[in-house]
Tab-separated table of C-alpha atoms in Angstrom:
chain	number	residue	atom	x	y	z
A	3	MET	CA	-76.719	-23.911	57.861
A	4	SER	CA	-76.708	-27.594	57.895
A	5	MET	CA	-77.152	-29.562	61.337
A	6	PRO	CA	-73.728	-31.429	62.672
A	7	PHE	CA	-74.604	-35.225	62.621
A	8	TYR	CA	-75.578	-36.184	66.068
A	9	VAL	CA	-74.052	-40.059	67.309
A	10	PRO	CA	-74.980	-40.675	70.699
A	11	PRO	CA	-71.940	-41.180	72.565
A	12	GLU	CA	-73.090	-44.423	74.104
A	13	GLN	CA	-72.619	-45.718	70.289
A	14	VAL	CA	-69.632	-44.040	70.337
A	15	MET	CA	-67.599	-45.653	73.063
A	16	LYS	CA	-69.282	-48.709	71.607
A	17	ASP	CA	-67.403	-48.427	68.303
A	18	ARG	CA	-64.324	-47.697	69.884
A	19	ALA	CA	-64.310	-50.023	72.204
A	20	ASP	CA	-65.334	-52.841	69.170
A	21	PHE	CA	-62.881	-51.561	66.776
A	22	ALA	CA	-60.342	-51.716	69.767
A	23	ARG	CA	-61.199	-55.792	70.319
A	24	LYS	CA	-61.138	-56.579	66.964
A	25	GLY	CA	-57.700	-55.494	66.729
A	26	ILE	CA	-56.545	-57.151	70.051
A	27	ALA	CA	-58.061	-60.307	68.973
A	28	ARG	CA	-55.838	-60.899	65.650
A	29	GLY	CA	-52.685	-60.704	67.736
A	30	ARG	CA	-50.688	-63.790	68.616
A	31	SER	CA	-51.222	-64.507	72.587
A	32	VAL	CA	-49.049	-63.762	75.587
A	33	VAL	CA	-48.948	-65.952	78.530
A	34	VAL	CA	-48.154	-64.583	82.445
A	35	VAL	CA	-48.348	-66.629	85.106
A	36	GLY	CA	-46.906	-66.814	88.271
A	37	TYR	CA	-44.455	-69.923	89.066
A	38	ASP	CA	-42.312	-70.804	92.573
A	39	ARG	CA	-39.953	-68.024	92.063
A	40	GLY	CA	-41.170	-65.699	90.524
A	41	ILE	CA	-43.068	-64.934	86.981
A	42	ALA	CA	-42.943	-65.836	83.923
A	43	PHE	CA	-43.847	-64.532	80.374
A	44	VAL	CA	-44.251	-66.415	77.148
A	45	ALA	CA	-45.307	-65.070	74.290
A	46	GLU	CA	-46.294	-66.664	70.589
A	47	ASN	CA	-43.282	-64.279	68.648
A	48	PRO	CA	-41.468	-65.830	66.311
A	49	SER	CA	-39.511	-61.569	65.686
A	50	ARG	CA	-36.445	-61.491	67.598
A	51	ALA	CA	-36.346	-58.052	67.108
A	52	LEU	CA	-39.720	-56.757	67.481
A	53	HIS	CA	-40.335	-57.982	71.613
A	54	LYS	CA	-43.529	-58.299	73.413
A	55	VAL	CA	-41.917	-58.647	76.599
A	56	SER	CA	-39.453	-56.677	78.175
A	57	GLU	CA	-37.499	-55.093	81.306
A	58	ILE	CA	-39.231	-52.452	82.689
A	59	TYR	CA	-37.285	-51.336	85.941
A	60	ASP	CA	-35.492	-53.981	88.344
A	61	ARG	CA	-37.712	-56.013	89.409
A	62	ILE	CA	-40.873	-54.979	87.282
A	63	ALA	CA	-41.452	-56.076	83.090
A	64	PHE	CA	-44.075	-54.998	80.648
A	65	ALA	CA	-45.967	-57.407	78.655
A	66	ALA	CA	-48.191	-56.209	75.830
A	67	VAL	CA	-50.062	-57.427	72.729
A	68	GLY	CA	-51.651	-55.917	69.304
A	69	ARG	CA	-50.265	-52.508	67.551
A	70	TYR	CA	-46.236	-52.734	68.217
A	71	ASN	CA	-45.930	-48.875	67.427
A	72	GLU	CA	-48.441	-48.028	70.431
A	73	PHE	CA	-47.217	-50.295	73.148
A	74	GLU	CA	-43.775	-49.574	71.918
A	75	SER	CA	-44.087	-45.522	72.428
A	76	LEU	CA	-46.270	-46.351	76.062
A	77	ARG	CA	-43.070	-49.492	76.344
A	78	VAL	CA	-40.446	-46.863	76.864
A	79	ALA	CA	-42.631	-44.119	78.358
A	80	GLY	CA	-42.727	-46.600	80.981
A	81	ILE	CA	-38.653	-47.080	81.078
A	82	ARG	CA	-38.489	-42.856	81.353
A	83	TYR	CA	-40.973	-42.934	84.585
A	84	ALA	CA	-38.986	-45.595	85.892
A	85	ASP	CA	-35.583	-43.719	85.455
A	86	LEU	CA	-37.063	-40.805	86.464
A	87	ARG	CA	-38.986	-41.422	89.853
A	88	GLY	CA	-36.012	-43.878	90.748
A	89	TYR	CA	-33.543	-41.137	90.230
A	90	SER	CA	-35.532	-38.186	91.955
A	91	TYR	CA	-36.497	-40.250	94.982
A	92	ASP	CA	-35.294	-43.702	95.639
A	93	ARG	CA	-35.476	-46.996	93.420
A	94	THR	CA	-37.926	-48.504	95.807
A	95	ASP	CA	-40.285	-45.876	95.199
A	96	VAL	CA	-40.562	-47.225	91.724
A	97	THR	CA	-43.658	-49.428	91.569
A	98	ALA	CA	-45.606	-51.700	89.477
A	99	ARG	CA	-48.666	-50.012	90.842
A	100	ALA	CA	-47.614	-46.731	90.557
A	101	LEU	CA	-46.895	-47.479	86.868
A	102	ALA	CA	-50.364	-49.137	86.136
A	103	ASN	CA	-51.962	-46.409	87.040
A	104	THR	CA	-49.837	-43.798	85.315
A	105	TYR	CA	-50.450	-45.918	81.692
A	106	ALA	CA	-54.406	-46.280	82.917
A	107	GLN	CA	-54.608	-42.382	82.538
A	108	THR	CA	-52.642	-42.373	79.403
A	109	LEU	CA	-55.068	-45.155	77.608
A	110	GLY	CA	-58.144	-43.487	79.322
A	111	ALA	CA	-57.062	-40.470	77.581
A	112	VAL	CA	-56.641	-41.593	74.885
A	113	PHE	CA	-59.615	-43.842	74.635
A	114	THR	CA	-62.132	-40.734	74.974
A	115	GLN	CA	-60.655	-37.986	73.322
A	116	GLU	CA	-58.707	-39.371	70.206
A	117	SER	CA	-60.106	-40.176	67.039
A	118	LYS	CA	-58.854	-43.756	67.454
A	119	PRO	CA	-58.171	-45.697	70.567
A	120	PHE	CA	-54.632	-47.825	71.246
A	121	GLU	CA	-55.308	-51.168	69.970
A	122	ILE	CA	-53.566	-53.066	73.244
A	123	GLU	CA	-53.915	-54.907	76.006
A	124	ILE	CA	-50.708	-54.674	78.175
A	125	VAL	CA	-49.197	-56.210	81.672
A	126	VAL	CA	-47.218	-54.613	84.122
A	127	ALA	CA	-45.349	-57.329	86.854
A	128	GLU	CA	-43.747	-56.555	89.638
A	129	VAL	CA	-42.194	-59.855	91.253
A	130	GLY	CA	-41.889	-59.573	95.425
A	131	ALA	CA	-39.998	-61.442	97.943
A	132	ASP	CA	-42.721	-63.898	97.928
A	133	SER	CA	-45.351	-65.549	95.811
A	134	ASP	CA	-47.869	-63.801	97.586
A	135	SER	CA	-46.536	-59.935	97.414
A	136	ASP	CA	-46.278	-60.664	93.616
A	137	GLN	CA	-48.285	-58.152	91.516
A	138	ILE	CA	-49.942	-58.502	88.307
A	139	PHE	CA	-51.781	-55.491	86.983
A	140	ARG	CA	-53.256	-56.077	83.159
A	141	LEU	CA	-54.813	-52.807	81.823
A	142	THR	CA	-57.142	-52.884	78.468
A	143	TYR	CA	-57.807	-50.663	75.886
A	144	ASP	CA	-59.598	-47.960	77.567
A	145	GLY	CA	-57.277	-47.537	80.914
A	146	SER	CA	-58.894	-50.272	83.138
A	147	VAL	CA	-56.995	-51.798	85.472
A	148	ALA	CA	-57.287	-55.407	86.592
A	149	ASP	CA	-55.132	-56.982	89.696
A	150	GLU	CA	-54.459	-60.756	88.652
A	151	ARG	CA	-53.538	-63.227	90.918
A	152	GLY	CA	-52.069	-66.097	89.763
A	153	PHE	CA	-52.144	-65.825	85.929
A	154	VAL	CA	-53.196	-63.755	82.865
A	155	ALA	CA	-53.619	-64.196	78.833
A	156	MET	CA	-53.933	-61.937	76.684
A	157	GLY	CA	-54.985	-61.298	72.810
A	158	GLY	CA	-56.410	-63.976	70.064
A	159	ALA	CA	-58.809	-66.001	71.659
A	160	SER	CA	-58.206	-65.054	75.600
A	161	ASP	CA	-60.891	-66.063	77.163
A	162	ALA	CA	-60.624	-69.985	76.273
A	163	ALA	CA	-56.710	-69.417	77.271
A	164	GLU	CA	-57.317	-67.968	80.588
A	165	GLU	CA	-60.237	-71.350	81.210
A	166	ARG	CA	-57.185	-73.604	79.905
A	167	LEU	CA	-54.154	-71.922	82.797
A	168	GLY	CA	-56.884	-71.953	85.349
A	169	THR	CA	-57.520	-75.442	84.896
A	170	GLY	CA	-53.716	-76.364	84.562
A	171	TRP	CA	-51.692	-74.209	87.111
A	172	ARG	CA	-51.793	-74.078	90.658
A	173	PRO	CA	-49.475	-71.816	93.260
A	174	GLY	CA	-46.323	-73.494	93.857
A	175	MET	CA	-45.325	-75.098	90.226
A	176	THR	CA	-41.733	-75.047	89.225
A	177	LEU	CA	-40.218	-72.929	85.402
A	178	SER	CA	-40.491	-76.068	83.260
A	179	GLU	CA	-44.002	-76.800	84.488
A	180	VAL	CA	-45.303	-73.126	83.753
A	181	LEU	CA	-43.680	-73.149	80.644
A	182	ARG	CA	-44.814	-76.041	79.444
A	183	LEU	CA	-48.467	-75.300	80.251
A	184	ALA	CA	-48.238	-72.078	78.545
A	185	VAL	CA	-46.904	-73.542	75.728
A	186	ASP	CA	-49.968	-75.795	75.539
A	187	VAL	CA	-52.093	-73.543	75.880
A	188	LEU	CA	-50.703	-71.168	73.156
A	189	GLY	CA	-50.811	-73.821	70.875
A	190	ALA	CA	-54.347	-74.681	71.173
A	191	GLY	CA	-56.169	-73.202	68.465
A	192	GLU	CA	-60.640	-71.996	69.025
A	193	ASN	CA	-61.860	-75.174	67.384
A	194	GLY	CA	-59.866	-77.930	68.933
A	195	GLU	CA	-57.007	-78.218	67.348
A	196	ARG	CA	-53.696	-78.133	68.338
A	197	ARG	CA	-51.038	-76.139	66.775
A	198	ASP	CA	-47.176	-77.649	68.043
A	199	LEU	CA	-45.207	-74.692	68.547
A	200	ASP	CA	-41.238	-74.988	69.216
A	201	GLU	CA	-38.640	-72.250	70.855
A	202	ALA	CA	-38.015	-70.240	67.151
A	203	GLN	CA	-41.769	-69.213	67.807
A	204	LEU	CA	-41.478	-68.369	71.491
A	205	GLU	CA	-40.698	-65.020	73.233
A	206	VAL	CA	-39.623	-66.962	77.050
A	207	ALA	CA	-39.214	-64.335	79.290
A	208	VAL	CA	-39.095	-64.523	83.721
A	209	LEU	CA	-38.804	-62.315	86.738
A	210	ASP	CA	-36.809	-64.111	88.887
A	211	ARG	CA	-36.884	-63.436	93.014
A	212	ASP	CA	-33.971	-64.792	93.441
A	213	ARG	CA	-31.431	-62.631	91.140
A	214	PRO	CA	-29.804	-59.799	92.627
A	215	ARG	CA	-31.623	-56.215	91.940
A	216	ARG	CA	-32.237	-56.952	88.638
A	217	SER	CA	-34.764	-59.881	88.208
A	218	PHE	CA	-35.760	-59.628	84.651
A	219	ARG	CA	-33.804	-62.328	82.031
A	220	ARG	CA	-34.806	-64.120	78.890
A	221	ILE	CA	-34.940	-67.765	78.639
A	222	VAL	CA	-33.059	-68.495	75.209
A	223	GLY	CA	-31.567	-71.476	73.467
A	224	PRO	CA	-29.964	-74.466	75.422
A	225	LEU	CA	-31.878	-73.253	78.742
A	226	LEU	CA	-35.293	-73.094	77.222
A	227	THR	CA	-35.001	-75.985	75.192
A	228	ARG	CA	-34.172	-77.863	78.257
A	229	LEU	CA	-36.876	-76.503	80.408
A	230	LEU	CA	-39.620	-77.383	78.055
A	231	GLY	CA	-37.987	-80.474	77.788
A	232	GLU	CA	-37.355	-81.569	81.384
A	233	PRO	CA	-39.483	-84.561	82.690
A	234	ARG	CA	-42.176	-83.725	84.711
A	235	GLU	CA	-40.194	-86.188	88.004
A	236	THR	CA	-37.175	-84.004	87.982
A	237	THR	CA	-39.136	-80.349	87.669
A	238	ASP	CA	-37.983	-80.041	91.725
A	239	ALA	CA	-34.941	-79.267	91.239
A	240	PRO	CA	-32.916	-77.134	93.621
A	241	ALA	CA	-32.557	-73.854	93.612
A	242	GLY	CA	-29.766	-74.104	90.423
A	243	LEU	CA	-33.369	-74.762	88.272
A	244	LEU	CA	-32.187	-71.949	85.989
A	245	GLY	CA	-28.316	-72.583	85.850
A	246	ALA	CA	-25.136	-70.764	86.195
A	247	GLU	CA	-26.539	-68.934	83.098
A	248	SER	CA	-28.613	-66.851	85.190
A	249	THR	CA	-26.729	-65.470	87.355
A	250	ALA	CA	-24.632	-63.506	84.458
A	251	PRO	CA	-26.201	-59.870	83.506
A	252	GLU	CA	-28.342	-60.982	80.129
A	253	PRO	CA	-26.657	-58.970	77.238
A	254	ASP	CA	-28.137	-56.461	74.926
A	255	SER	CA	-28.429	-56.575	71.116
A	256	SER	CA	-25.079	-54.668	70.541
A	257	GLY	CA	-23.335	-57.655	72.591
A	258	GLY	CA	-22.948	-55.591	76.059
A	259	SER	CA	-24.706	-55.175	79.488
A	260	PRO	CA	-28.161	-53.041	79.302
A	261	SER	CA	-27.901	-50.509	81.966
A	262	PRO	CA	-30.260	-50.689	85.070
A	263	GLY	CA	-34.008	-49.738	82.823
A	264	SER	CA	-32.825	-49.334	79.769
A	265	PRO	CA	-35.054	-49.934	76.614
A	266	GLU	CA	-33.730	-52.519	74.565
A	267	ALA	CA	-33.227	-52.611	71.138
A	268	PRO	CA	-35.933	-52.751	68.396
């Protein structure tokens, strides 16, 4: 009887990690960065149907890079988890920390038990009553969880992107300032070349702590154009930076208003 081919467990884990990292690096980057009134999400994503950024619950959002079918399954599972927990207990019992722990268990189990790991990285963010209570959790393909402060970049050349974010970001920046910084980071190539990204190539959303209950809001159209082109000396606008447009609930793809926590149409 032939003996099975032996591979050291350390080599198996290393091969899986290398496989997942290569898949993630091929994807376009996502930047999550805090600003004076919440948390902004900026992704290089020309698709208007397949979102990298989504609402999970009242004050919680989700962003991901990698294989769409894999992180979409986690997004939908997170919405179901949040809806069930909020219905069974209380809406305040749904937290980004609990959701991140649940995602970490799933990712860790897939990484160690399945034949192929998930080729994804995700961020779960929750906006608090002030900037000090904002929470940003980054989860990698193997289930590792990191509590990030201020900003995080995923996908592509994420190390170089985070270095540029660390140089340009400071607490208390306005939404217009962090959006321009994020676009500048996304447009920087690995070899020093620059790419100009316009609104059609971007997916932008925010968790705005000033919005009643449901904080998630997509930034599109003329509002995005105005924020990206706003002169620096006028960015210290009063509380109406998003204008009257930000006070209405965001319509879903069917033209109606989505129910709280409902998944968006792919």
